[in-house]
Coordinates of C-alpha atoms and ligand atoms in Angstrom, one line a residue:
X153 CA 1.5 -56.3 -27.5
X154 CA -0.3 -58.0 -24.6
X155 CA 2.6 -56.8 -22.4
X156 CA 2.0 -53.2 -23.6
X157 CA -1.7 -53.5 -22.8
X158 CA -0.9 -54.9 -19.4
X159 CA 1.5 -52.0 -18.8
X160 CA -1.1 -49.5 -19.9
X161 CA -3.8 -51.0 -17.6
X162 CA -1.3 -51.2 -14.8
X163 CA -0.2 -47.5 -15.3
X164 CA -3.8 -46.4 -15.4
X165 CA -4.5 -48.3 -12.2
X166 CA -1.5 -46.8 -10.4
X167 CA -2.5 -43.4 -11.7
X168 CA -6.0 -43.8 -10.5
X169 CA -4.8 -45.0 -7.1
X170 CA -2.6 -41.9 -6.8
X171 CA -5.2 -39.5 -8.1
X172 CA -8.3 -40.6 -6.4
X173 CA -7.2 -39.6 -2.9
X174 CA -5.8 -36.3 -4.2
X175 CA -9.2 -35.7 -5.9
X176 CA -11.1 -36.6 -2.7
X177 CA -9.0 -34.2 -0.7
X178 CA -9.5 -31.5 -3.3
X179 CA -13.3 -32.1 -3.4
X180 CA -13.4 -32.2 0.4
X181 CA -11.6 -28.9 0.6
X182 CA -13.7 -27.4 -2.0
X183 CA -16.9 -28.6 -0.3
X184 CA -15.5 -27.3 3.0
X185 CA -14.6 -23.9 1.6
X186 CA -18.0 -23.5 0.1
X187 CA -20.0 -24.8 3.0
X188 CA -18.0 -23.1 5.8
X189 CA -19.2 -19.6 6.8
X190 CA -16.9 -17.5 4.6
X191 CA -15.8 -15.4 7.6
X192 CA -14.8 -18.6 9.4
X193 CA -13.1 -19.9 6.2
X194 CA -11.2 -16.6 5.8
X195 CA -10.0 -16.9 9.4
X196 CA -8.9 -20.5 8.8
X197 CA -7.0 -19.6 5.6
X198 CA -5.0 -17.0 7.6
X199 CA -6.3 -13.8 6.0
X200 CA -8.1 -12.3 3.0
X201 CA -5.5 -12.9 0.4
X202 CA -4.7 -16.6 1.2
X203 CA -8.4 -17.2 1.3
X204 CA -9.1 -15.5 -2.1
X205 CA -6.1 -17.4 -3.5
X206 CA -7.7 -20.6 -2.5
X207 CA -11.0 -19.6 -4.1
X208 CA -9.2 -18.8 -7.3
X209 CA -7.3 -22.0 -7.3
X210 CA -10.6 -23.8 -7.2
X211 CA -12.7 -21.6 -9.4
X212 CA -10.2 -20.0 -12.0
X213 CA -9.9 -16.3 -13.0
X214 CA -13.4 -15.4 -11.7
X215 CA -14.2 -16.6 -8.2
X216 CA -17.9 -16.1 -7.5
X217 CA -18.5 -18.6 -4.7
X218 CA -17.5 -18.4 -1.0
X219 CA -16.7 -14.6 -0.9
X220 CA -17.1 -13.2 2.6
X221 CA -19.4 -10.4 1.2
X222 CA -22.8 -10.9 -0.5
X223 CA -23.2 -10.2 -4.3
X224 CA -19.4 -10.1 -4.7
X225 CA -17.0 -11.7 -7.1
X226 CA -13.2 -11.7 -7.2
X227 CA -11.6 -11.3 -10.6
X228 CA -8.0 -11.5 -12.0
X229 CA -9.0 -11.1 -15.7
X230 CA -7.8 -7.8 -17.2
X231 CA -10.6 -7.8 -19.7
X232 CA -13.0 -6.9 -16.8
X233 CA -10.6 -4.2 -15.6
X234 CA -10.5 -2.7 -19.1
X235 CA -14.3 -2.8 -19.4
X236 CA -14.6 -1.0 -16.0
X237 CA -11.9 1.7 -16.4
X238 CA -14.6 4.4 -16.2
X239 CA -16.5 2.8 -13.3
X240 CA -15.7 4.9 -10.3
X241 CA -18.0 3.6 -7.5
X242 CA -16.8 1.6 -4.6
X243 CA -18.9 -0.8 -2.5
X244 CA -19.9 0.9 0.8
X245 CA -19.9 -2.4 2.9
X246 CA -16.3 -3.1 2.1
X247 CA -15.1 0.2 3.5
X248 CA -17.6 0.2 6.4
X249 CA -14.7 -0.4 8.8
X250 CA -13.5 3.2 8.1
X251 CA -16.8 4.7 9.3
X252 CA -15.7 4.9 13.0
X253 CA -12.7 6.9 12.0
X254 CA -13.9 8.9 9.0
X255 CA -17.7 9.0 9.4
X256 CA -20.3 7.3 7.2
X257 CA -19.9 9.7 4.3
X258 CA -16.2 9.5 3.5
X259 CA -14.1 10.0 0.3
X260 CA -13.4 6.3 -0.1
X261 CA -17.1 5.6 -0.7
X262 CA -18.1 8.9 -2.4
X263 CA -20.2 8.2 -5.4
X264 CA -18.3 8.5 -8.6
X265 CA -19.4 12.0 -9.7
X266 CA -18.8 13.5 -6.3
X267 CA -15.4 11.9 -6.0
X268 CA -14.4 13.2 -9.4
X269 CA -15.5 16.8 -8.5
X270 CA -13.7 16.6 -5.2
X271 CA -10.5 15.2 -6.8
X272 CA -10.6 18.0 -9.4
X273 CA -11.0 20.7 -6.8
X274 CA -8.0 19.6 -4.7
X275 CA -5.9 18.1 -7.6
X276 CA -3.4 20.9 -7.4
X277 CA -2.3 19.6 -4.0
X278 CA -0.6 16.6 -5.7
X279 CA 0.6 18.4 -8.8
X280 CA 4.1 19.0 -10.0
X281 CA 4.3 22.4 -8.4
X282 CA 3.5 21.1 -4.9
X283 CA 5.9 18.1 -5.4
X284 CA 8.6 20.6 -6.3
X285 CA 7.8 22.8 -3.4
X286 CA 7.8 19.9 -0.9
X287 CA 10.9 18.2 -2.3
X288 CA 13.3 20.0 0.0
X289 CA 11.2 19.0 3.0
X290 CA 11.1 15.4 1.9
X291 CA 14.9 15.5 1.5
X292 CA 15.3 16.9 5.0
X293 CA 13.2 14.2 6.6
X294 CA 15.1 11.5 4.7
X295 CA 18.4 13.0 5.7
X296 CA 17.4 13.2 9.3
X297 CA 16.7 9.5 9.4
X298 CA 19.7 8.4 7.4
X299 CA 22.0 10.6 9.6
X300 CA 20.7 8.9 12.7
X301 CA 21.1 5.4 11.2
X302 CA 24.6 6.4 10.1
X303 CA 25.5 7.4 13.6
X304 CA 24.4 4.0 14.9
X305 CA 26.0 2.1 12.0
X306 CA 29.4 3.9 12.4
X307 CA 29.6 3.0 16.1
X308 CA 30.1 -0.6 15.1
X309 CA 32.0 -2.1 12.1
X310 CA 29.3 -4.6 11.8
X311 CA 26.7 -1.9 11.3
X312 CA 23.4 -1.3 13.1
X313 CA 20.5 -3.6 13.3
X314 CA 17.3 -1.6 12.7
X315 CA 13.7 -2.7 13.1
X316 CA 13.0 -1.6 9.6
X317 CA 9.2 -1.7 9.5
X318 CA 9.0 0.5 12.6
X319 CA 11.4 3.0 11.2
X320 CA 10.0 3.0 7.6
X321 CA 6.5 3.7 9.1
X322 CA 7.8 6.4 11.4
X323 CA 9.6 8.0 8.4
X324 CA 6.5 7.8 6.3
X325 CA 4.2 9.1 9.1
X326 CA 6.6 12.0 9.4
X327 CA 6.5 12.6 5.7
X328 CA 2.7 12.3 5.5
X329 CA 2.0 14.6 8.4
X330 CA 4.5 17.1 7.3
X331 CA 3.3 17.1 3.6
X332 CA -0.4 17.0 4.4
X333 CA -0.7 18.9 7.7
X334 CA 2.6 20.8 7.5
X335 CA 3.0 21.3 11.2
X336 CA 6.0 21.3 13.4
X337 CA 5.9 18.0 15.2
X338 CA 7.5 16.6 18.3
X339 CA 9.3 13.6 17.0
X340 CA 10.2 11.2 19.7
X341 CA 9.9 8.0 17.9
X342 CA 11.7 5.5 15.9
X343 CA 13.0 2.0 16.7
X344 CA 16.1 3.4 18.3
X345 CA 14.6 6.4 20.0
X346 CA 16.7 8.9 18.1
X347 CA 14.6 11.9 18.0
X348 CA 13.8 14.1 20.9
X349 CA 13.4 17.3 18.9
X350 CA 11.3 20.0 20.6
X351 CA 8.1 21.4 19.3
X352 CA 4.7 22.2 20.6
X353 CA 2.1 20.9 18.2
X354 CA 1.7 17.2 18.6
X355 CA 3.4 14.2 20.0
X356 CA 4.2 12.1 16.9
X357 CA 4.7 8.9 19.0
X358 CA 1.2 9.1 20.4
X359 CA -0.3 10.2 17.1
X360 CA 1.3 7.3 15.2
X361 CA 0.3 4.8 18.0
X362 CA -3.3 6.0 17.8
X363 CA -3.4 5.6 14.0
X364 CA -1.9 2.1 14.1
X365 CA -4.3 1.0 16.8
X366 CA -7.4 2.5 15.3
X367 CA -6.8 1.2 11.8
X368 CA -5.6 -2.2 12.8
X369 CA -8.6 -2.6 15.2
X370 CA -11.2 -1.4 12.8
X371 CA -9.8 -3.7 10.0
X372 CA -9.9 -6.7 12.3
X373 CA -13.5 -5.9 13.3
X374 CA -14.5 -5.9 9.7
X375 CA -13.0 -9.3 9.1
X376 CA -14.1 -10.9 12.3
X377 CA -10.6 -11.0 13.8
X378 CA -11.2 -8.5 16.5
X379 CA -10.6 -9.1 20.2
X380 CA -13.4 -7.2 22.1
X381 CA -11.1 -6.6 25.0
X382 CA -9.3 -4.0 22.8
X383 CA -12.4 -2.0 22.2
X384 CA -11.7 0.7 24.8
X385 CA -8.2 1.2 23.5
X386 CA -9.5 1.7 20.0
X387 CA -12.1 4.2 21.1
X388 CA -9.4 6.2 23.0
X389 CA -7.3 6.1 19.9
X390 CA -10.1 7.4 17.7
X391 CA -10.8 10.2 20.1
X392 CA -7.1 11.1 20.2
X393 CA -6.9 11.3 16.4
X394 CA -10.1 13.3 16.1
X395 CA -9.1 15.9 18.7
X396 CA -5.6 16.3 17.3
X397 CA -6.4 16.5 13.6
X398 CA -9.1 19.1 14.4
X399 CA -6.6 21.1 16.5
X400 CA -4.1 21.0 13.6
X401 CA -6.7 22.3 11.2
X402 CA -7.6 25.1 13.6
X403 CA -4.0 26.1 14.0
X404 CA -3.6 26.3 10.2
X405 CA -6.8 28.3 9.8
X406 CA -5.4 30.7 12.4
X407 CA -2.0 30.8 10.7
X408 CA -3.6 31.6 7.3
X409 CA -5.8 34.2 8.9
X410 CA -2.8 36.0 10.5
X411 CA -0.5 35.6 7.5
X412 CA -2.9 36.3 4.7
X413 CA -3.2 34.1 1.6
X414 CA -0.5 31.6 0.7
X415 CA 1.3 32.0 -2.5
X416 CA 1.0 29.7 -5.5
X417 CA 1.8 26.3 -4.1
X418 CA -1.1 25.6 -1.8
X419 CA -1.3 22.2 -0.1
X420 CA -4.4 20.2 0.6
X421 CA -5.3 21.8 3.9
X422 CA -4.8 25.3 2.6
X423 CA -6.9 24.6 -0.5
X424 CA -9.7 23.4 1.7
X425 CA -9.5 26.4 4.1
X426 CA -9.3 28.9 1.3
X427 CA -11.7 27.4 -1.3
X428 CA -15.3 26.2 -1.3
X429 CA -16.6 22.7 -1.3
X430 CA -17.5 21.9 -4.9
X431 CA -20.6 20.1 -3.8
X432 CA -22.2 22.8 -1.7
X433 CA -20.5 26.0 -3.1
X434 CA -20.0 26.8 0.6
X435 CA -16.8 26.7 2.7
X436 CA -15.7 23.2 3.6
X437 CA -17.1 22.3 7.0
X438 CA -14.8 21.3 9.9
X439 CA -16.1 17.8 9.8
X440 CA -15.4 17.5 6.1
X441 CA -11.9 18.9 6.5
X442 CA -11.3 16.4 9.4
X443 CA -12.6 13.5 7.2
X444 CA -10.4 14.5 4.3
X445 CA -7.2 15.1 6.2
X446 CA -7.6 11.9 8.2
X447 CA -8.6 9.9 5.1
X448 CA -5.5 11.2 3.2
X449 CA -3.3 10.4 6.2
X450 CA -4.6 6.8 6.2
X451 CA -4.2 6.6 2.4
X452 CA -0.6 7.9 2.4
X453 CA 1.1 6.8 5.7
X454 CA 1.0 3.0 5.8
X455 CA 1.2 2.5 2.0
X456 CA 4.3 4.6 1.5
X457 CA 6.2 3.3 4.6
X458 CA 5.4 -0.3 3.8
X459 CA 6.3 0.2 0.1
X460 CA 9.8 1.4 1.2
X461 CA 10.1 -1.6 3.6
X462 CA 9.3 -4.3 1.1
X463 CA 11.6 -2.8 -1.5
X464 CA 14.4 -2.9 1.0
X465 CA 13.4 -6.5 1.8
X466 CA 14.0 -7.5 -1.8
X467 CA 17.2 -5.4 -2.1
X468 CA 18.6 -7.0 1.1
X469 CA 18.2 -10.4 -0.5
X470 CA 19.9 -9.5 -3.8
X471 CA 23.3 -8.0 -3.1
X472 CA 24.2 -7.9 -6.8
X473 CA 21.0 -5.8 -7.6
X474 CA 21.8 -3.6 -4.6
X475 CA 25.4 -3.0 -6.0
X476 CA 24.1 -2.2 -9.5
X477 CA 21.6 0.3 -8.0
X478 CA 24.4 1.9 -6.0
X479 CA 26.5 2.1 -9.1
X480 CA 23.7 3.9 -11.0
X481 CA 23.2 6.3 -8.1
X482 CA 26.9 7.0 -7.5
X483 CA 27.6 7.5 -11.2
X484 CA 24.7 9.9 -11.7
X485 CA 25.0 11.9 -8.5
X486 CA 28.7 11.6 -7.6
X487 CA 27.8 11.8 -3.9
X488 CA 25.5 14.8 -4.1
X489 CA 21.9 14.9 -3.0
X490 CA 19.3 14.2 -5.7
X491 CA 17.1 16.7 -7.5
X492 CA 13.6 15.8 -8.5
X493 CA 14.8 15.4 -12.1
X494 CA 17.4 12.9 -11.0
X495 CA 14.7 10.7 -9.5
X496 CA 13.0 10.5 -12.9
X497 CA 16.3 9.7 -14.7
X498 CA 17.4 6.9 -12.4
X499 CA 15.9 4.1 -14.5
X500 CA 17.2 1.1 -12.5
X501 CA 15.8 2.6 -9.3
X502 CA 12.5 3.0 -11.0
X503 CA 12.5 -0.6 -12.2
X504 CA 13.4 -1.8 -8.7
X505 CA 10.5 0.0 -7.1
X506 CA 8.1 -1.2 -9.8
X507 CA 9.2 -4.8 -9.3
X508 CA 9.1 -4.7 -5.5
X509 CA 5.6 -3.2 -5.7
X510 CA 4.7 -6.1 -8.0
X511 CA 5.8 -8.7 -5.5
X512 CA 4.7 -6.8 -2.5
X513 CA 1.9 -4.4 -3.3
X514 CA 1.2 -2.3 -0.2
X515 CA -2.5 -2.5 -0.8
X516 CA -4.1 -5.9 -1.4
X517 CA -7.2 -5.2 -3.4
X518 CA -9.1 -2.8 -5.6
X519 CA -12.9 -2.8 -5.5
X520 CA -15.6 -1.6 -7.8
X521 CA -19.4 -1.5 -7.5
X522 CA -21.0 -2.2 -10.9
X523 CA -24.0 -0.2 -12.0
X524 CA -27.0 -0.9 -9.7
X525 CA -29.7 -0.4 -12.4
X526 CA -28.7 -2.8 -15.1
X527 CA -26.9 -6.2 -15.3
X528 CA -23.3 -6.0 -16.5
X529 CA -21.9 -8.3 -19.2
X530 CA -18.2 -8.8 -20.0
X531 CA -16.3 -10.8 -22.6
X532 CA -13.5 -12.5 -20.7
X533 CA -10.0 -12.9 -22.1
X534 CA -10.8 -16.6 -22.9
X535 CA -13.8 -15.5 -25.0
X536 CA -16.4 -16.6 -22.4
X537 CA -19.3 -14.3 -21.5
X538 CA -19.7 -13.2 -17.9
X539 CA -23.0 -11.8 -16.8
X540 CA -23.4 -10.2 -13.4
X541 CA -26.4 -9.0 -11.4
X542 CA -26.9 -5.2 -11.0
X543 CA -24.9 -3.9 -8.1
X544 CA -22.3 -6.7 -8.0
X545 CA -19.1 -5.8 -6.3
X546 CA -15.9 -6.8 -8.2
X547 CA -12.7 -7.3 -6.2
X548 CA -9.4 -7.3 -7.9
X549 CA -6.9 -9.1 -5.6
X550 CA -3.7 -7.2 -6.5
X551 CA -1.2 -9.9 -5.3
X552 CA -2.9 -12.5 -7.5
X553 CA -2.9 -10.4 -10.6
X554 CA 0.8 -9.5 -9.9
X555 CA 1.8 -13.2 -9.5
X556 CA -0.2 -14.6 -12.4
X557 CA 1.7 -16.7 -14.9
X558 CA -0.6 -15.4 -17.6
X559 CA 0.8 -11.9 -17.1
X560 CA 4.4 -12.4 -15.9
X561 CA 7.1 -14.9 -16.8
X562 CA 8.7 -16.4 -13.7
X563 CA 6.4 -14.3 -11.5
X564 CA 8.0 -15.2 -8.2
X565 CA 11.4 -13.9 -9.2
X566 CA 12.5 -10.4 -8.2
X567 CA 13.7 -9.3 -11.6
X568 CA 13.8 -5.5 -12.0
X569 CA 15.0 -5.8 -15.6
X570 CA 11.6 -6.9 -16.7
X571 CA 10.8 -3.1 -16.4
X572 CA 13.8 -2.0 -18.5
X573 CA 13.3 -0.1 -21.7
X574 CA 14.2 -3.1 -23.8
X575 CA 11.7 -5.4 -22.1
X576 CA 8.9 -3.2 -20.8
X577 CA 6.7 -3.9 -23.9
X578 CA 6.3 -7.4 -22.5
X579 CA 4.3 -6.0 -19.6
X580 CA 0.6 -6.3 -20.4
X581 CA -1.7 -3.3 -19.7
X582 CA -3.5 -3.4 -16.4
X583 CA -1.4 -6.1 -14.8
X584 CA 0.5 -3.7 -12.4
X585 CA -2.0 -2.3 -10.0
X586 CA -0.4 -1.1 -6.7
X587 CA -2.1 2.3 -7.2
X588 CA -5.4 0.9 -8.5
X589 CA -6.7 1.7 -11.9
X590 CA -9.2 3.8 -13.9
X591 CA -11.5 6.4 -12.5
X592 CA -10.5 6.0 -8.8
X593 CA -6.8 5.4 -9.3
X594 CA -4.6 6.8 -6.4
X595 CA -4.5 10.6 -7.0
X596 CA -1.1 10.8 -5.4
X597 CA 0.8 8.1 -7.3
X598 CA 3.5 10.5 -8.5
X599 CA 4.0 12.1 -5.1
X600 CA 4.2 8.6 -3.5
X601 CA 6.7 7.4 -6.1
X602 CA 8.9 10.4 -5.4
X603 CA 8.8 9.8 -1.7
X604 CA 9.6 6.1 -2.0
X605 CA 12.4 6.6 -4.5
X606 CA 14.0 9.4 -2.6
X607 CA 14.1 7.5 0.7
X608 CA 15.5 4.4 -1.1
X609 CA 18.1 6.5 -2.9
X610 CA 19.3 8.0 0.4
X611 CA 19.5 4.6 2.0
X612 CA 21.4 3.1 -0.9
X613 CA 23.8 6.1 -1.1
X614 CA 24.8 5.5 2.5
X615 CA 24.4 1.9 3.4
X616 CA 24.6 -1.7 2.3
X617 CA 21.5 -3.5 3.6
X618 CA 21.3 -7.1 4.8
X619 CA 18.6 -9.2 6.4
X620 CA 19.3 -10.5 9.8
X621 CA 16.6 -13.1 9.7
X622 CA 16.1 -15.7 6.9
X623 CA 13.7 -14.3 4.3
X624 CA 11.4 -17.4 4.7
X625 CA 10.9 -16.5 8.4
X626 CA 9.4 -13.1 7.5
X627 CA 5.7 -13.6 7.8
X628 CA 3.2 -11.3 6.0
X629 CA 0.1 -10.1 7.8
X630 CA -2.8 -8.1 6.3
X631 CA -3.6 -5.0 8.2
X632 CA -4.9 -2.0 6.2
X633 CA -1.9 -2.8 4.1
X634 CA 0.4 -5.9 3.8
X635 CA 2.8 -5.7 6.7
X636 CA 5.5 -7.9 8.2
X637 CA 4.1 -9.7 11.2
X638 CA 7.2 -9.4 13.4
X639 CA 8.9 -6.5 11.7
X640 CA 12.0 -7.1 9.5
X641 CA 15.2 -6.5 11.3
X642 CA 17.9 -5.3 8.8
X643 CA 21.6 -4.6 9.2
X644 CA 22.7 -1.3 7.8
X645 CA 26.4 -1.1 7.2
X646 CA 27.8 2.3 6.5
X647 CA 29.3 2.4 3.0
X648 CA 32.1 4.8 4.2
X649 CA 33.7 1.7 5.9
X650 CA 33.8 -0.3 2.6
Ligands
HEM828 C1 3.1 3.8 -2.1 C2 2.2 4.6 -1.7 C3 0.7 4.4 -2.1 C4 0.0 3.3 -2.6 C5 0.6 2.0 -2.9 C6 -1.3 3.7 -2.8 C7 -2.3 2.9 -3.3 C8 -3.6 3.3 -3.5 C9 -4.7 2.5 -4.0 C10 -4.5 1.0 -4.4 C11 -5.8 3.2 -4.0 C12 -7.2 2.7 -4.5 C13 -7.3 3.0 -6.0 C14 -8.5 2.4 -6.7 O1 -9.5 2.2 -6.1 O2 -8.3 2.2 -7.9 C15 -5.5 4.5 -3.5 C16 -6.4 5.5 -3.3 C17 -6.1 6.7 -2.7 N1 -4.9 7.2 -2.4 FE1 -3.1 6.2 -2.6 N2 -1.5 5.1 -2.4 C18 -0.2 5.5 -2.0 C19 0.1 6.8 -1.5 C20 -0.8 7.8 -1.4 C21 -0.5 9.1 -0.9 C22 1.0 9.6 -0.5 C23 -1.6 9.8 -0.8 C24 -1.9 11.2 -0.4 C25 -1.0 12.1 -0.1 C26 -2.7 8.9 -1.3 C27 -4.0 9.3 -1.4 C28 -5.0 8.4 -1.8 C29 -6.4 8.8 -1.8 C30 -7.0 10.1 -1.3 C31 -7.1 7.7 -2.4 C32 -8.6 7.6 -2.6 C33 -9.0 8.3 -3.9 C34 -10.5 8.2 -4.3 O3 -11.2 7.6 -3.5 O4 -10.9 8.7 -5.3 N3 -2.1 7.7 -1.6 N4 -4.2 4.6 -3.2

């Protein structure tokens, strides 16, 4: 008995000796993260998401201290999302970095009612009819890229090594400009300089470079990571974008004037040229059209390209999943090109994209501004009450929701089968947010999924994909979306050689 007591006291002492330093370190870190200037703390943590992750590990599902913006909380509790489904305002400060590119009055920060009216007036641009009408163009772009990769891969039995981030972004930029602006573009760019196709409208290489520079620079400015020496470059890039998007709008206006009205499937630009602004009842102004076209390019280009990249990244690490996907594609298509209907029917492909977007959501947060006239009160999942001041900003950090053990079993594992028919009831509502949620959910989710699935299907039909660097060496970096810091080189091996 006395021995037992001794052992107990001894164990408690050992435990205390082990735990006290750990607690002191934890308390010191916590004090530090609360006392540091949040911008500085964010920089030290290596980005927004690692910083928010740290805050949540210290504060739980609701992080209300240490946020880099005033009157802001970060939340990973779906009860708050459910209660704010119809809340459609975004905080202006958080999107202020877009002002230099889009102006101070841009779609991202339109007040809820105005955003809803605008979305309704141009909604047809993302409807089924337009997706059907654009499908052949999307296929052509995908085939153009795969053919060039094929040429390179077939020159060598070991396949071709491709800087996949560069190429996915070039592919997506091509898709976005073609679907949104529908111009003939000079295409000079991808990682292997394949395309030197003629054309007179715009140099895609320069256009893409300007977008990347402007967005990256403005994002860095907002989060205090900006190098002032780059300022002139950013200003030049902004000017380049403005001049060229306006020129493309003018060209289209002229084209429509000469060719008369377009038939039933009108895209975004045509709708804006032909219809009135729902706000004023007057024709859309040039500035408004520029803002919308540039805003939509921003929203569609990086997100779609990066979504394709991260999905390939997961496939490249899981050859057995890749084989099963190829089997699904080969059995369904027997080597032919897909139709739009095929894309909906390929269940495993769909599960793979959903799972890849869970582990690597292109966008990293959704933000809502709560009503500014009254406080908001929420009942959290654990039954506690949460009261928030009028005008509080709520951030939902998507990667944290997607990796929460409360929502996903074994959240770190790439397991497409969790989206299978048999298991998909296990997925809790509002726990998959790559396209946001509620009143301001991405209006082009369906179009984006078609683009992503189509490109992946073409790649899987033609190649086996491998990483040429260890997965652990791939570093993530937050730009406007979650990118790979030093690209992800992948080996594409032509399947004809197998
Ligand atoms: C994989 C591709 C894409 C992803 C992951 C994505 C994700 C998102 C997210 C997270 C939001 C914010 C939603 C919210 O606040 O709840 C959003 C908004 C938006 N997206 Fe997408 N998006 C993608 C593709 C596209 C494409 C292809 C277009 C246009 C052709 C587009 C146009 C927009 C627009 C205009 C908004 C702002 C809507 C508003 O303010 O009401 N997105 N997107």
